[in-house]
Amino acid sequence: MQILQVISLLLDYPTELLHDSQNELEQIVEASVLSDAAKNALLAFIKNRLDKELMDWQAEYDSQFERGRSLSLLLFEHLHGESRDRGQAMVNLQAQYREAGLDISQKELPDYLPLYLEFLSTQGDDNARYGLQEVAPILGLLAARLAQRDSDYQILLHTLLELSEAEIDLADLTKQISSEQRDDTPKALDKVWEEEMVSFMSQQGENSCPSSQNRPGEGQRRDQMVPVQFFSGMAPGQDVSTTSGVLS
């Protein structure tokens, strides 16, 4: 599912590579299985973003995804938070990658959404769709929060939800987050810093910035791969917004 490679690049930190690859990105979107509405929205996102100055785009990206946790692109942040379950989930997902032929560097976090999408793009359409369904509740949560902040990045999350074919009630998610307090304000960030100051030294290894150097290739594809069970520990009918990892 090559379209996942495009969305992976667009969700990752903006670089000159995107500008150099604009025509190729647009061609992949046009040839994808997306609906016409989704194609048009994604093409508009690409054009609007690539028309910006790169440094302005990078600054906006940092302020949106690197401040606070509510829009973190680390999937397990929303599911497990800082619980011990997160570490085991990381190990399990990394083992899944390794089984499929992908070895990531020690600096890369396996639950980084762009990396996960790049991985799924090599696993065949059915497995890619299943992998998206596994994280669809998180994708829906991110889409709702981005919409709340009037960010055009919501287009990328809506596109992933369409590809997943999962039934996610975005209206309900929007209602659930309506009373959330922003966690990216100076006051909120100061509070987090104060709470984590004591344990900072022990956690700094976990907070290493993910790189985008090692990516799976088509030769690493395993059509029989079954994506990791992200929500295997959840109670029947429980949605992601009720798990301990979702931050208000």
mmCIF file of C-alpha atoms in Angstrom:
data_model
loop_
_atom_site.group_PDB
_atom_site.id
_atom_site.type_symbol
_atom_site.label_atom_id
_atom_site.label_comp_id
_atom_site.label_asym_id
_atom_site.label_seq_id
_atom_site.Cartn_x
_atom_site.Cartn_y
_atom_site.Cartn_z
ATOM 1 C CA MET A 1 0.000 0.000 0.000
ATOM 2 C CA GLN A 2 2.268 2.732 -1.329
ATOM 3 C CA ILE A 3 0.006 5.557 -0.205
ATOM 4 C CA LEU A 4 1.086 4.784 3.373
ATOM 5 C CA GLN A 5 4.644 5.747 2.436
ATOM 6 C CA VAL A 6 3.362 9.161 1.349
ATOM 7 C CA ILE A 7 1.439 9.720 4.575
ATOM 8 C CA SER A 8 4.436 8.492 6.573
ATOM 9 C CA LEU A 9 6.632 11.139 4.969
ATOM 10 C CA LEU A 10 4.048 13.861 5.493
ATOM 11 C CA LEU A 11 3.636 12.973 9.178
ATOM 12 C CA ASP A 12 7.375 12.896 9.778
ATOM 13 C CA TYR A 13 9.486 15.991 10.442
ATOM 14 C CA PRO A 14 9.453 18.165 7.276
ATOM 15 C CA THR A 15 12.626 18.166 5.173
ATOM 16 C CA GLU A 16 13.754 19.230 1.715
ATOM 17 C CA LEU A 17 13.075 15.664 0.575
ATOM 18 C CA LEU A 18 9.366 16.466 0.464
ATOM 19 C CA HIS A 19 9.904 19.433 -1.825
ATOM 20 C CA ASP A 20 12.144 17.389 -4.098
ATOM 21 C CA SER A 21 9.553 14.586 -4.286
ATOM 22 C CA GLN A 22 6.366 16.604 -4.779
ATOM 23 C CA ASN A 23 5.514 15.262 -8.232
ATOM 24 C CA GLU A 24 6.089 11.669 -7.156
ATOM 25 C CA LEU A 25 3.978 12.133 -4.036
ATOM 26 C CA GLU A 26 1.106 13.558 -6.064
ATOM 27 C CA GLN A 27 1.293 10.725 -8.587
ATOM 28 C CA ILE A 28 1.067 8.108 -5.833
ATOM 29 C CA VAL A 29 -1.963 9.875 -4.356
ATOM 30 C CA GLU A 30 -3.674 10.009 -7.751
ATOM 31 C CA ALA A 31 -3.066 6.275 -8.317
ATOM 32 C CA SER A 32 -4.203 5.239 -4.831
ATOM 33 C CA VAL A 33 -7.423 3.507 -3.801
ATOM 34 C CA LEU A 34 -8.607 6.579 -1.899
ATOM 35 C CA SER A 35 -11.958 8.171 -2.618
ATOM 36 C CA ASP A 36 -11.937 11.263 -4.834
ATOM 37 C CA ALA A 37 -12.704 13.452 -1.820
ATOM 38 C CA ALA A 38 -9.782 12.021 0.133
ATOM 39 C CA LYS A 39 -7.454 12.363 -2.854
ATOM 40 C CA ASN A 40 -8.395 16.017 -3.337
ATOM 41 C CA ALA A 41 -7.940 16.776 0.362
ATOM 42 C CA LEU A 42 -4.540 15.067 0.449
ATOM 43 C CA LEU A 43 -3.353 16.782 -2.735
ATOM 44 C CA ALA A 44 -4.440 20.138 -1.276
ATOM 45 C CA PHE A 45 -2.516 19.372 1.916
ATOM 46 C CA ILE A 46 0.635 18.574 -0.069
ATOM 47 C CA LYS A 47 0.362 21.753 -2.137
ATOM 48 C CA ASN A 48 -0.438 24.016 0.791
ATOM 49 C CA ARG A 49 2.381 22.632 2.907
ATOM 50 C CA LEU A 50 5.000 22.660 0.166
ATOM 51 C CA ASP A 51 4.077 26.258 -0.673
ATOM 52 C CA LYS A 52 5.204 27.244 2.835
ATOM 53 C CA GLU A 53 8.734 28.181 3.780
ATOM 54 C CA LEU A 54 10.368 25.021 5.109
ATOM 55 C CA MET A 55 11.539 26.658 8.330
ATOM 56 C CA ASP A 56 8.021 27.952 9.032
ATOM 57 C CA TRP A 57 6.610 24.483 8.456
ATOM 58 C CA GLN A 58 9.228 22.932 10.749
ATOM 59 C CA ALA A 59 8.489 25.450 13.491
ATOM 60 C CA GLU A 60 4.763 24.747 13.256
ATOM 61 C CA TYR A 61 5.421 21.000 13.303
ATOM 62 C CA ASP A 62 7.508 21.320 16.463
ATOM 63 C CA SER A 63 4.900 23.413 18.261
ATOM 64 C CA GLN A 64 2.161 20.982 17.310
ATOM 65 C CA PHE A 65 3.660 17.533 17.809
ATOM 66 C CA GLU A 66 6.622 18.102 20.121
ATOM 67 C CA ARG A 67 4.918 20.065 22.894
ATOM 68 C CA GLY A 68 2.670 18.177 25.243
ATOM 69 C CA ARG A 69 1.517 14.602 24.860
ATOM 70 C CA SER A 70 -2.016 14.859 23.516
ATOM 71 C CA LEU A 71 -0.778 14.975 19.903
ATOM 72 C CA SER A 72 2.199 12.692 20.359
ATOM 73 C CA LEU A 73 2.969 10.534 17.326
ATOM 74 C CA LEU A 74 4.175 7.792 19.656
ATOM 75 C CA LEU A 75 1.277 5.345 19.597
ATOM 76 C CA PHE A 76 1.881 3.754 22.974
ATOM 77 C CA GLU A 77 1.910 7.187 24.625
ATOM 78 C CA HIS A 78 -1.859 7.223 24.157
ATOM 79 C CA LEU A 79 -2.411 3.600 25.095
ATOM 80 C CA HIS A 80 -0.025 3.006 28.002
ATOM 81 C CA GLY A 81 1.227 6.442 29.052
ATOM 82 C CA GLU A 82 4.200 6.010 31.387
ATOM 83 C CA SER A 83 3.091 2.623 32.736
ATOM 84 C CA ARG A 84 5.384 -0.400 32.700
ATOM 85 C CA ASP A 85 3.175 -1.985 30.062
ATOM 86 C CA ARG A 86 4.588 0.481 27.572
ATOM 87 C CA GLY A 87 8.074 -1.006 27.773
ATOM 88 C CA GLN A 88 6.834 -4.523 27.100
ATOM 89 C CA ALA A 89 4.667 -3.271 24.248
ATOM 90 C CA MET A 90 7.767 -1.656 22.717
ATOM 91 C CA VAL A 91 9.649 -4.942 22.965
ATOM 92 C CA ASN A 92 6.777 -6.851 21.368
ATOM 93 C CA LEU A 93 6.454 -4.427 18.466
ATOM 94 C CA GLN A 94 10.194 -4.392 17.844
ATOM 95 C CA ALA A 95 10.133 -8.206 17.776
ATOM 96 C CA GLN A 96 7.322 -7.990 15.216
ATOM 97 C CA TYR A 97 9.477 -5.754 13.038
ATOM 98 C CA ARG A 98 12.464 -8.050 13.376
ATOM 99 C CA GLU A 99 10.379 -11.105 12.452
ATOM 100 C CA ALA A 100 9.340 -9.331 9.261
ATOM 101 C CA GLY A 101 12.977 -8.559 8.409
ATOM 102 C CA LEU A 102 13.240 -4.995 9.716
ATOM 103 C CA ASP A 103 15.936 -4.020 12.189
ATOM 104 C CA ILE A 104 15.594 -0.503 13.544
ATOM 105 C CA SER A 105 18.319 1.424 15.303
ATOM 106 C CA GLN A 106 18.400 1.747 19.074
ATOM 107 C CA LYS A 107 17.522 5.421 18.729
ATOM 108 C CA GLU A 108 14.262 4.679 16.915
ATOM 109 C CA LEU A 109 11.086 4.135 18.874
ATOM 110 C CA PRO A 110 9.053 1.348 17.264
ATOM 111 C CA ASP A 111 5.688 2.958 18.050
ATOM 112 C CA TYR A 112 6.526 6.171 16.153
ATOM 113 C CA LEU A 113 3.561 6.480 13.794
ATOM 114 C CA PRO A 114 5.510 7.390 10.603
ATOM 115 C CA LEU A 115 7.772 4.352 11.162
ATOM 116 C CA TYR A 116 4.778 2.094 11.787
ATOM 117 C CA LEU A 117 3.130 3.328 8.557
ATOM 118 C CA GLU A 118 6.318 2.778 6.577
ATOM 119 C CA PHE A 119 6.443 -0.744 7.933
ATOM 120 C CA LEU A 120 2.806 -1.467 7.077
ATOM 121 C CA SER A 121 3.348 -0.196 3.537
ATOM 122 C CA THR A 122 5.586 -3.217 2.860
ATOM 123 C CA GLN A 123 3.267 -5.846 4.296
ATOM 124 C CA GLY A 124 0.601 -6.208 1.603
ATOM 125 C CA ASP A 125 -2.762 -4.459 1.418
ATOM 126 C CA ASP A 126 -4.693 -6.796 3.718
ATOM 127 C CA ASN A 127 -2.087 -6.734 6.487
ATOM 128 C CA ALA A 128 -1.681 -2.981 6.119
ATOM 129 C CA ARG A 129 -5.421 -2.503 6.517
ATOM 130 C CA TYR A 130 -5.474 -4.764 9.558
ATOM 131 C CA GLY A 131 -2.530 -2.909 11.072
ATOM 132 C CA LEU A 132 -4.378 0.389 10.641
ATOM 133 C CA GLN A 133 -7.485 -1.074 12.236
ATOM 134 C CA GLU A 134 -5.393 -2.020 15.265
ATOM 135 C CA VAL A 135 -4.518 1.638 15.882
ATOM 136 C CA ALA A 136 -7.717 3.199 14.498
ATOM 137 C CA PRO A 137 -8.937 4.371 17.963
ATOM 138 C CA ILE A 138 -5.687 6.308 18.397
ATOM 139 C CA LEU A 139 -5.894 7.691 14.858
ATOM 140 C CA GLY A 140 -9.433 8.850 15.569
ATOM 141 C CA LEU A 141 -8.349 10.510 18.809
ATOM 142 C CA LEU A 142 -5.539 12.373 17.031
ATOM 143 C CA ALA A 143 -7.898 13.398 14.215
ATOM 144 C CA ALA A 144 -10.397 14.815 16.711
ATOM 145 C CA ARG A 145 -7.730 16.749 18.610
ATOM 146 C CA LEU A 146 -6.229 18.136 15.394
ATOM 147 C CA ALA A 147 -9.683 19.211 14.239
ATOM 148 C CA GLN A 148 -10.226 20.901 17.612
ATOM 149 C CA ARG A 149 -7.058 22.934 16.948
ATOM 150 C CA ASP A 150 -8.111 23.629 13.360
ATOM 151 C CA SER A 151 -4.990 21.913 12.005
ATOM 152 C CA ASP A 152 -4.899 20.687 8.424
ATOM 153 C CA TYR A 153 -2.895 17.681 9.668
ATOM 154 C CA GLN A 154 -6.274 16.183 10.475
ATOM 155 C CA ILE A 155 -6.481 15.381 6.753
ATOM 156 C CA LEU A 156 -3.701 12.813 7.120
ATOM 157 C CA LEU A 157 -5.445 11.080 10.017
ATOM 158 C CA HIS A 158 -8.797 11.056 8.221
ATOM 159 C CA THR A 159 -7.042 9.496 5.227
ATOM 160 C CA LEU A 160 -5.610 6.740 7.407
ATOM 161 C CA LEU A 161 -9.030 6.073 8.901
ATOM 162 C CA GLU A 162 -10.509 5.729 5.413
ATOM 163 C CA LEU A 163 -7.795 3.267 4.454
ATOM 164 C CA SER A 164 -8.390 1.277 7.632
ATOM 165 C CA GLU A 165 -12.107 0.860 6.884
ATOM 166 C CA ALA A 166 -12.607 0.965 10.669
ATOM 167 C CA GLU A 167 -15.822 2.306 12.159
ATOM 168 C CA ILE A 168 -14.729 5.156 14.395
ATOM 169 C CA ASP A 169 -17.303 7.576 15.806
ATOM 170 C CA LEU A 170 -15.459 10.865 15.424
ATOM 171 C CA ALA A 171 -18.454 12.843 16.684
ATOM 172 C CA ASP A 172 -18.352 10.891 19.931
ATOM 173 C CA LEU A 173 -14.586 11.361 20.263
ATOM 174 C CA THR A 174 -14.979 15.078 19.637
ATOM 175 C CA LYS A 175 -17.553 15.236 22.422
ATOM 176 C CA GLN A 176 -15.289 13.279 24.781
ATOM 177 C CA ILE A 177 -12.340 15.662 24.310
ATOM 178 C CA SER A 178 -14.403 18.852 24.362
ATOM 179 C CA SER A 179 -13.482 19.555 27.989
ATOM 180 C CA GLU A 180 -9.787 18.684 27.668
ATOM 181 C CA GLN A 181 -7.289 21.278 28.803
ATOM 182 C CA ARG A 182 -4.500 22.085 26.348
ATOM 183 C CA ASP A 183 -1.209 20.498 27.433
ATOM 184 C CA ASP A 184 1.029 22.550 25.136
ATOM 185 C CA THR A 185 0.712 25.903 26.904
ATOM 186 C CA PRO A 186 3.697 27.325 28.835
ATOM 187 C CA LYS A 187 1.860 26.771 32.116
ATOM 188 C CA ALA A 188 1.033 23.157 31.290
ATOM 189 C CA LEU A 189 4.569 22.448 30.079
ATOM 190 C CA ASP A 190 6.066 23.967 33.252
ATOM 191 C CA LYS A 191 3.835 21.718 35.352
ATOM 192 C CA VAL A 192 4.970 18.615 33.464
ATOM 193 C CA TRP A 193 8.604 19.672 33.811
ATOM 194 C CA GLU A 194 8.218 20.091 37.556
ATOM 195 C CA GLU A 195 6.563 16.680 37.922
ATOM 196 C CA GLU A 196 9.188 14.889 35.863
ATOM 197 C CA MET A 197 12.316 16.707 37.011
ATOM 198 C CA VAL A 198 13.228 14.095 39.625
ATOM 199 C CA SER A 199 12.959 11.177 37.219
ATOM 200 C CA PHE A 200 14.374 12.978 34.169
ATOM 201 C CA MET A 201 17.793 11.329 34.189
ATOM 202 C CA SER A 202 16.321 7.826 34.273
ATOM 203 C CA GLN A 203 13.869 8.557 31.471
ATOM 204 C CA GLN A 204 16.006 10.473 29.007
ATOM 205 C CA GLY A 205 16.968 7.277 27.178
ATOM 206 C CA GLU A 206 13.303 6.543 26.518
ATOM 207 C CA ASN A 207 12.714 10.018 25.147
ATOM 208 C CA SER A 208 15.345 9.846 22.404
ATOM 209 C CA CYS A 209 14.150 11.436 19.220
ATOM 210 C CA PRO A 210 13.234 8.840 16.598
ATOM 211 C CA SER A 211 15.257 8.948 13.427
ATOM 212 C CA SER A 212 14.049 8.129 9.969
ATOM 213 C CA GLN A 213 17.146 6.398 8.663
ATOM 214 C CA ASN A 214 16.259 2.714 8.576
ATOM 215 C CA ARG A 215 13.104 1.789 6.766
ATOM 216 C CA PRO A 216 11.698 -1.547 5.590
ATOM 217 C CA GLY A 217 11.969 -2.334 1.912
ATOM 218 C CA GLU A 218 9.761 -4.434 -0.319
ATOM 219 C CA GLY A 219 12.218 -7.293 0.176
ATOM 220 C CA GLN A 220 11.276 -7.347 3.849
ATOM 221 C CA ARG A 221 7.608 -7.894 3.088
ATOM 222 C CA ARG A 222 5.911 -10.772 4.842
ATOM 223 C CA ASP A 223 2.406 -11.312 3.516
ATOM 224 C CA GLN A 224 1.631 -13.704 6.354
ATOM 225 C CA MET A 225 2.581 -11.138 8.984
ATOM 226 C CA VAL A 226 -0.086 -10.485 11.581
ATOM 227 C CA PRO A 227 0.408 -6.997 13.080
ATOM 228 C CA VAL A 228 0.936 -6.722 16.810
ATOM 229 C CA GLN A 229 -2.189 -6.763 18.957
ATOM 230 C CA PHE A 230 -2.136 -3.159 20.160
ATOM 231 C CA PHE A 231 -5.332 -3.502 22.149
ATOM 232 C CA SER A 232 -5.091 -7.113 23.328
ATOM 233 C CA GLY A 233 -5.101 -5.984 26.950
ATOM 234 C CA MET A 234 -8.248 -3.914 26.700
ATOM 235 C CA ALA A 235 -11.610 -4.997 27.952
ATOM 236 C CA PRO A 236 -14.306 -5.789 25.352
ATOM 237 C CA GLY A 237 -15.930 -2.572 24.192
ATOM 238 C CA GLN A 238 -13.361 -0.345 25.911
ATOM 239 C CA ASP A 239 -12.158 2.504 23.696
ATOM 240 C CA VAL A 240 -8.796 4.189 23.719
ATOM 241 C CA SER A 241 -10.102 7.310 25.420
ATOM 242 C CA THR A 242 -10.693 5.337 28.630
ATOM 243 C CA THR A 243 -7.189 3.849 28.865
ATOM 244 C CA SER A 244 -4.588 5.171 31.235
ATOM 245 C CA GLY A 245 -2.433 6.520 28.437
ATOM 246 C CA VAL A 246 -4.855 9.159 27.194
ATOM 247 C CA LEU A 247 -3.944 12.488 28.695
ATOM 248 C CA SER A 248 -6.521 15.148 29.432
#
